[in-house]
Structures are given as structure tokens and as C-alpha cells.
Short mmCIF file of C-alpha atoms in Angstrom, two decimals:
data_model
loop_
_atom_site.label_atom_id
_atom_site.label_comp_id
_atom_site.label_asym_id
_atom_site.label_seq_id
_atom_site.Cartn_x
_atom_site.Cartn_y
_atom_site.Cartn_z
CA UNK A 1 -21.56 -57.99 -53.31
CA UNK A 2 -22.89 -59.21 -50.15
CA UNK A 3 -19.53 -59.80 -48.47
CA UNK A 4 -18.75 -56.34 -49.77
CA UNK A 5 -21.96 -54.93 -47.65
CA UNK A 6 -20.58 -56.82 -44.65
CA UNK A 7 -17.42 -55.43 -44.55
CA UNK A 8 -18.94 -51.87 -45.35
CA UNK A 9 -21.63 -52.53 -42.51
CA UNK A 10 -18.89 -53.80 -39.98
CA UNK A 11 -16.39 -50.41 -40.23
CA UNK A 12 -19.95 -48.76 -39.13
CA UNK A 13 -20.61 -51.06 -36.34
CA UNK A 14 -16.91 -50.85 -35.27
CA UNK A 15 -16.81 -46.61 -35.70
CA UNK A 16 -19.63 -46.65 -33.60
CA UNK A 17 -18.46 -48.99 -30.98
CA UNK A 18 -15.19 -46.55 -30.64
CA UNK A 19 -16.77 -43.32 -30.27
CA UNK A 20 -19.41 -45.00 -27.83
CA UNK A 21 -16.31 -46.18 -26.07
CA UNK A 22 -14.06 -42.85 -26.51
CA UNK A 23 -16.68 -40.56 -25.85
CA UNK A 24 -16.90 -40.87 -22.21
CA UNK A 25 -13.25 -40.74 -21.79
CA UNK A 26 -13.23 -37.60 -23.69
CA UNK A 27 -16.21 -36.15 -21.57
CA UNK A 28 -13.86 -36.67 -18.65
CA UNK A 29 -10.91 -35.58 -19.37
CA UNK A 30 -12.79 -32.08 -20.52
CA UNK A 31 -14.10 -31.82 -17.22
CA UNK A 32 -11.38 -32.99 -15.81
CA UNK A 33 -9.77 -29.59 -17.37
CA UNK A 34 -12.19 -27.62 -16.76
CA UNK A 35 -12.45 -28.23 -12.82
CA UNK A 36 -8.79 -28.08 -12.75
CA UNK A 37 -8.74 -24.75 -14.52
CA UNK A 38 -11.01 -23.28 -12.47
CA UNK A 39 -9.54 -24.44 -9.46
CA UNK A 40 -5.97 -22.71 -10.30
CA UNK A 41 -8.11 -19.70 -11.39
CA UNK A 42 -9.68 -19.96 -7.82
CA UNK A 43 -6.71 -19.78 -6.80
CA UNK A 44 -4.52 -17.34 -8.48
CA UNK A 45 -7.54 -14.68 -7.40
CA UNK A 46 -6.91 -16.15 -3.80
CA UNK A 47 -3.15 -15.04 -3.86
CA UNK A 48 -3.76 -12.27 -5.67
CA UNK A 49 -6.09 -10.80 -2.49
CA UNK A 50 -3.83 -11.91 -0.06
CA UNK A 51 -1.12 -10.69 -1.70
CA UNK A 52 -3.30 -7.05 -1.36
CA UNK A 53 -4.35 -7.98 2.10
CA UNK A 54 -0.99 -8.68 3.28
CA UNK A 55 0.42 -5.08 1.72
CA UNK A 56 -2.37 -3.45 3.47
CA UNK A 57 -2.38 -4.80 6.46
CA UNK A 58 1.49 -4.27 6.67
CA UNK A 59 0.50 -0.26 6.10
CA UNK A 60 -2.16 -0.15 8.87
CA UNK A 61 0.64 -2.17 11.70
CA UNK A 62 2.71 1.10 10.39
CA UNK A 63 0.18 3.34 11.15
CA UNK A 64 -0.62 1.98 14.28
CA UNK A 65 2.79 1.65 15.47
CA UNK A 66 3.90 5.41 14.45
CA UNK A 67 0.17 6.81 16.18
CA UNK A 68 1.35 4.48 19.42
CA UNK A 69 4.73 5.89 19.48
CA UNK A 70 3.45 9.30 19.20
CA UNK A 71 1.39 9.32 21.80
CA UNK A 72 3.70 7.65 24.19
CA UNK A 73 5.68 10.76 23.70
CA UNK A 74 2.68 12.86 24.41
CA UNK A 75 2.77 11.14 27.61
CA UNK A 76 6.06 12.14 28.80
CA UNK A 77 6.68 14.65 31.87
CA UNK A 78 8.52 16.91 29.27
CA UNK A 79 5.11 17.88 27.94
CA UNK A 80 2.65 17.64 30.69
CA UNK A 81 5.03 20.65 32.23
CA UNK A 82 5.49 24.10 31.28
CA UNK A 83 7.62 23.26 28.26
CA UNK A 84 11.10 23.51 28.47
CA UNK A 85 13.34 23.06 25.02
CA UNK A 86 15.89 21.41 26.93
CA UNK A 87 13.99 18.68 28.29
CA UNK A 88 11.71 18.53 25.53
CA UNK A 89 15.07 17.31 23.52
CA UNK A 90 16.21 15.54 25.21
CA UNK A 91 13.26 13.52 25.38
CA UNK A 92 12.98 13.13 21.90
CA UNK A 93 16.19 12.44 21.33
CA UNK A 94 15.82 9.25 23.63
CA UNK A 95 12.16 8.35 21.78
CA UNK A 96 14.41 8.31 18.44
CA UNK A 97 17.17 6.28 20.31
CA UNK A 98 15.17 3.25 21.69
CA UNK A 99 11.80 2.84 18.69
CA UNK A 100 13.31 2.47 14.99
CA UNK A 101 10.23 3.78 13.30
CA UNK A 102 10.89 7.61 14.69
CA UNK A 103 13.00 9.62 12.16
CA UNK A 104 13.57 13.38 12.40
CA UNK A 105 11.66 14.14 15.62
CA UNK A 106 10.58 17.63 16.73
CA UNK A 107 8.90 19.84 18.36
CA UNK A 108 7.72 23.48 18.05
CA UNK A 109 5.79 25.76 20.33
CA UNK A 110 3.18 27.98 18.36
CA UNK A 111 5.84 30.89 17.89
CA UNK A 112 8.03 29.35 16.04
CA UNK A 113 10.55 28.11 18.60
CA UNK A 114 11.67 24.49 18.53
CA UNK A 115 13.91 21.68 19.02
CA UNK A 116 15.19 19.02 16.36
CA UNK A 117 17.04 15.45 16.65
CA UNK A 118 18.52 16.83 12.70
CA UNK A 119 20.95 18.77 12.19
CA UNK A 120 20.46 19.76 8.82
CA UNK A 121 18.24 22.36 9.22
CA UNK A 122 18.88 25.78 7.77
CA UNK A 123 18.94 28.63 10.89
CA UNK A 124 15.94 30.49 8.82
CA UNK A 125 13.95 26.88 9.06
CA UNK A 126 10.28 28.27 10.15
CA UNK A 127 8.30 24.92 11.28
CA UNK A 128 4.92 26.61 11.34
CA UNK A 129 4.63 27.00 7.70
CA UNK A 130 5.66 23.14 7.59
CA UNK A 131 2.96 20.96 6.49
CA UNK A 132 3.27 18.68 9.30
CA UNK A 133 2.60 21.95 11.78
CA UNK A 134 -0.01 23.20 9.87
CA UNK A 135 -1.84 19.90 9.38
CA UNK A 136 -1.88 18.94 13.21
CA UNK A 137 -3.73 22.02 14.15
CA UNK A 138 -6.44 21.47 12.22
CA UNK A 139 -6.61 18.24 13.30
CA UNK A 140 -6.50 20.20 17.03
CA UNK A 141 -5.16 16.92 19.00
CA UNK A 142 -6.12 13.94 16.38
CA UNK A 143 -3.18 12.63 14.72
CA UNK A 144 -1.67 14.09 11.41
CA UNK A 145 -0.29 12.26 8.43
CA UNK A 146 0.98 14.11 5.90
CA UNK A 147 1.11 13.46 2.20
CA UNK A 148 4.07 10.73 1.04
CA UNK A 149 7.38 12.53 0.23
CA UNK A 150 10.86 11.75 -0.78
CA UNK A 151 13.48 12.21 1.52
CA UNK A 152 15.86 14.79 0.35
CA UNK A 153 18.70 12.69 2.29
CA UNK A 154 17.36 9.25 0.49
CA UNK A 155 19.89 7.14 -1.51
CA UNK A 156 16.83 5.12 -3.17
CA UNK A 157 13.28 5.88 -4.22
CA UNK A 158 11.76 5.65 -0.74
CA UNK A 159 8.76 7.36 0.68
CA UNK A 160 8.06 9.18 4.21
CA UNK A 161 5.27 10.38 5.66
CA UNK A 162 5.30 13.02 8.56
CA UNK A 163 2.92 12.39 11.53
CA UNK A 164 2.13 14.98 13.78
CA UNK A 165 0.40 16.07 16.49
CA UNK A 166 -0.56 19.16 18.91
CA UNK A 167 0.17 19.03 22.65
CA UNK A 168 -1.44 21.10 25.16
CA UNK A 169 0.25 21.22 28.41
CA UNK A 170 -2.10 21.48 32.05
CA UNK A 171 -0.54 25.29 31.41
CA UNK A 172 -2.12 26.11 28.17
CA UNK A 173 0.52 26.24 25.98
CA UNK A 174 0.20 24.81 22.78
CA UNK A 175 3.08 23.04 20.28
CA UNK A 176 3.07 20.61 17.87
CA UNK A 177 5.18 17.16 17.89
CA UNK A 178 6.15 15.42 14.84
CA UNK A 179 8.64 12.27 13.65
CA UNK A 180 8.66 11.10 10.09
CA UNK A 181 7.57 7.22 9.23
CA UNK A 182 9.25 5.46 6.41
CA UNK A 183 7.19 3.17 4.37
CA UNK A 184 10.19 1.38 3.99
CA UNK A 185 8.51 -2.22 6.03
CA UNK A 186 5.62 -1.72 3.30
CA UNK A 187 8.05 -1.28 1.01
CA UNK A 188 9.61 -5.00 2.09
CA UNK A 189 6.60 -6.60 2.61
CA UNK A 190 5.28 -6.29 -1.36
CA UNK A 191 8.74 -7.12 -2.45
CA UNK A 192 8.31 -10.52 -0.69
CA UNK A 193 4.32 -11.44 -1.96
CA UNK A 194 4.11 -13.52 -4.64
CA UNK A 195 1.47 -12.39 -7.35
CA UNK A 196 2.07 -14.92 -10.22
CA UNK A 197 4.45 -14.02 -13.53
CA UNK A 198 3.51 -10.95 -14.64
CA UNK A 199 0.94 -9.16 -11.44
CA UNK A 200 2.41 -6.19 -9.31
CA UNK A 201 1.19 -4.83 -5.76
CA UNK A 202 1.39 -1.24 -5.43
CA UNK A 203 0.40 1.48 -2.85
CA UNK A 204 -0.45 4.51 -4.64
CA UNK A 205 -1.12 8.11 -3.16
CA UNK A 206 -4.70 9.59 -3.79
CA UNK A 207 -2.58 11.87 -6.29
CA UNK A 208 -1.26 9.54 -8.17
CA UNK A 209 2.18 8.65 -6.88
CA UNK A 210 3.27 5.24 -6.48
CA UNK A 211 4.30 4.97 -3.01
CA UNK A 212 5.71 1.35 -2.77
CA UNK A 213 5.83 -1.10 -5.20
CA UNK A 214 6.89 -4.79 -6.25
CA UNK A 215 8.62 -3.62 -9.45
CA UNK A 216 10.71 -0.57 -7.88
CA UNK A 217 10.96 1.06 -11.17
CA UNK A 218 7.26 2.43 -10.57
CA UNK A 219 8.33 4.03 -7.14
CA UNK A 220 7.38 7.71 -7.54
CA UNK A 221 5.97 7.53 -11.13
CA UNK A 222 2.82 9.44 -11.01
CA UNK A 223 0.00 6.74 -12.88
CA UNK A 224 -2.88 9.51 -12.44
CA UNK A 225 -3.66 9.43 -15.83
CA UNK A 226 -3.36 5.91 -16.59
CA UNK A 227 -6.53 3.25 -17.09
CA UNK A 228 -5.47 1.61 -14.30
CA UNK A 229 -5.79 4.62 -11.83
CA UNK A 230 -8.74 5.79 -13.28
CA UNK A 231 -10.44 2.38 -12.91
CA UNK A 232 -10.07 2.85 -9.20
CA UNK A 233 -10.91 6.22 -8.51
CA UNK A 234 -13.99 5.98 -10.93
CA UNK A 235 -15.23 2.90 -9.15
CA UNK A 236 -17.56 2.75 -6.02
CA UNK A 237 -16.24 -0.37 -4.76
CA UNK A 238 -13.97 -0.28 -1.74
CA UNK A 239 -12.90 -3.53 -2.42
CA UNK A 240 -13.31 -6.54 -5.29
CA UNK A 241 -11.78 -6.22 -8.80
CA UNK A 242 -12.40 -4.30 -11.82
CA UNK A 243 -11.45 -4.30 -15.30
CA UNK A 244 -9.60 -1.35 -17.15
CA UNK A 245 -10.93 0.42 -20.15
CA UNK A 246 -7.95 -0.84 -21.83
CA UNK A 247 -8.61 -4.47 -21.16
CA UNK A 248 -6.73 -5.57 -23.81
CA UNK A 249 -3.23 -4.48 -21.65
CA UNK A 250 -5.21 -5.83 -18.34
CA UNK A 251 -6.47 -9.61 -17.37
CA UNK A 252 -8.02 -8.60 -13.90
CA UNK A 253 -7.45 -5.74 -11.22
CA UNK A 254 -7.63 -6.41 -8.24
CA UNK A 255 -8.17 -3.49 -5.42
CA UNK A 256 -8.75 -3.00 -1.57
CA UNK A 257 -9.76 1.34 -1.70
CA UNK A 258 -9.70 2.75 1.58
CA UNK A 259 -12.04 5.97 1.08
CA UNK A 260 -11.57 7.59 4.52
CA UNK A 261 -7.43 6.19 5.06
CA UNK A 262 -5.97 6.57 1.72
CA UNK A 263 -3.69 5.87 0.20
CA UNK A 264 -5.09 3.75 -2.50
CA UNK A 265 -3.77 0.27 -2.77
CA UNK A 266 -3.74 -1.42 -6.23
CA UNK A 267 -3.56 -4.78 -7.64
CA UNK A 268 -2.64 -5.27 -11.42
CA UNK A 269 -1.57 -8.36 -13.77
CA UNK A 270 -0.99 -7.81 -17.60
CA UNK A 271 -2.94 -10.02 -19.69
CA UNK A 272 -1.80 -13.24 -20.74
CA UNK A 273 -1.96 -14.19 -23.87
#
């Protein structure tokens, strides 16, 4: 009976003894896993906003660069003089020539007359009803961007934007220059950011339309009513991460909102189970 009690007593001491001794080891490994977790959550946000950052960024160089161009234009004797269609062609026509960005330039006095690098225009083509013309003089000498649009000429979903801009001349006449701008280096910079499995970068019009996109299948899809654009728009933040109504389709969002520049630029990844 005794010897029994011993044995009985001893498995006790000896349980004890191992979770005294495992217990630690199990303590650390946890936390081991937990600081690692954390850490590759640290850093998935990290890439996520940088793979925003970079999208964004590659949007404003565009911006920049089609603003520079424009004004360099500007600058030429073609427009400082009383304006002459001939020159003034000829000058765009070498702008398009020698800076990449420039598509479709032209110019148009207030009256309707005007010169064109394209030659696709129809001989009724009026460019002061054009967006581009109209939007430039009511920005009276700050620079125009129009709303994204397909190109009717484009083989692939890509987006243009017009810029445009009134010039004055030490005469007084007025006319308006303007070039389109492909988003097709914004376009090439998202394909080549790296946003984990399942997350997507994707410049989105303040209407809706997806302008450029990792997955190209979204590229013109209008998301206005989805919980993802809505998310955006109905938040104050100009920058962070919110969370979809339908969080059950959505892990985290993130988003850089430019209130005064849009387009919007948004940051999703579906959630993982």
C-alpha cells in the first residue's frame, strides 16, 4: 500500500517537474510568435504604404512634368508674338517631336481658329466647346487638367488626361494651348509594386472610374457604388487606413486622398482567411 502511494506520489512529483520545465519553453516560443507576427504585420502595412506612396508619387512626377512642358511652350517666341498659325505649328509640332509625354497638341485662338499635330479631326471640329478650352479659361492662366478619358484611338484600356492652358500674347490676344498626358507611366509603375497575394493599388477618378490599376481588368470599371469607394469618400482622413462596411470581403484599406488634387488613390487587400 505504501509502495503503491510512492509510485502514485512520484508521477505527481515528475508531472510537475515537466510542466515546471516545459512551461517556460512554451512561454517562449508564444512570444516568440507573437513578436514575429507582428513584425511581418509591421511590415506588410509598410509595403502596403509604399506601395501607395510609390503610385502617387509616380502621378505627381506626371503632373509636374506635363505642367513643365506646358509652360516651356508658353515660353516660345510663337506666342509672345502676334500669333501666327503657321508658326504656332510648327512649334508644336517640334514640342511633340523632342518630349514623349505631349500627345495631340494644339492650339486655338478664342474664335475658334486653330492648329493641330492630329489629323483626325473632323473639318466641323469646334475646340471652344472642348472641355480642355473651356476649362483653361476659367482657370484664366493656371493650368487645366481635365477629367480622365479613354482614347478613342487606344488599343488597351488606357487613360488620358488633357492639360491646358490660356496664353495671352504682349498684344492681347487670347488662345488656349493644350497636349494630352497618358497615365500610361502610372499605369507601369502599380503594375511593378508588390502588395502581397491578394492587395491591389488603384488610382480612381473622384467619379468613380478606375484610372490605373494592378489587376487591369478594373481599368475603367466605375466602383462608385462599391464599400470600398464609399469608405473613402465618406472618410475625413487624407491619409491612414480604413475598414469597409463589408469587412467581411476586406482585411485592411489602405488610402493616401488628395482632397484639393484628386484623383483618389486606393489601397485594397481581400481578407484572408
Amino acid at each position: 500500500m505504501t509502495k503503491g502511494k510512492n509510485k502514485s506520489i512520484g508521477r505527481v512529483c515528475a508531472a510537475v517537474l515537466i510542466f515546471v520545465t516545459i512551461t517556460p519553453i512554451l512561454v517562449m516560443l508564444l512570444s516568440s510568435y507573437v513578436n514575429t507576427y507582428s513584425l511581418l504585420v509591421q511590415r506588410n502595412d509598410a509595403s502596403k504604404t509604399g506601395a501607395v506612396n510609390t503610385a502617387i508619387s509616380t502621378r505627381k512626377e506626371l503632373t509636374k512634368q506635363a505642367s513643365d512642358a506646358l509652360d516651356g511652350i508658353a515660353k516660345q517666341k510663337a506666342f509672345k508674338e502676334k500669333f501666327d498659325l503657321k508658326a504656332i505649328k510648327e512649334s508644336i509640332r517640334s514640342a511633340e517631336d523632342s518630349n514623349k509625354i505631349i500627345e495631340g497638341a494644339i492650339f486655338s485662338e478664342k474664335n475658334g481658329d486653330f492648329v493641330a499635330n492630329s489629323n483626325k479631326l473632323t473639318s466641323n471640329f469646334d475646340p471652344t466647346v472642348r472641355p480642355w478650352f473651356k476649362g483653361a479659361i476659367t482657370k484664366n492662366g493656371a493650368t487645366f487638367f481635365s477629367k480622365p478619358f479613354l482614347t478613342a484611338t487606344a488599343k488597351t484600356n488606357q487613360y488620358t488626361t488633357s492639360v491646358s492652358k490660356v496664353i495671352k500674347n504682349k498684344y492681347g490676344q487670347v488662345g488656349v494651348l493644350s497636349f494630352n498626358v497618358s497615365y500610361s507611366i502610372v499605369q507601369s509603375g502599380i503594375e511593378n509594386t508588390k502588395v502581397g497575394r491578394t492587395g491591389n493599388v488603384m488610382l480612381v477618378s473622384d467619379d468613380g472610374i478606375v484610372i490605373a490599376s494592378k489587376n487591369k481588368k478594373l481599368i475603367g470599371k466605375n466602383i462608385k457604388k462599391t464599400a470600398l469607394f464609399k469608405a473613402v469618400v465618406g472618410s475625413s482622413k487624407t491619409k491612414g487606413s480604413v475598414l469597409p462596411r463589408d469587412s467581411q470581403k476586406f482585411k485592411k484599406l489602405i488610402l493616401i486622398r488628395e482632397i484639393a488634387t484628386k484623383p483618389l488613390l486606393l489601397r485594397k487587400q481581400k481578407q484572408v482567411n
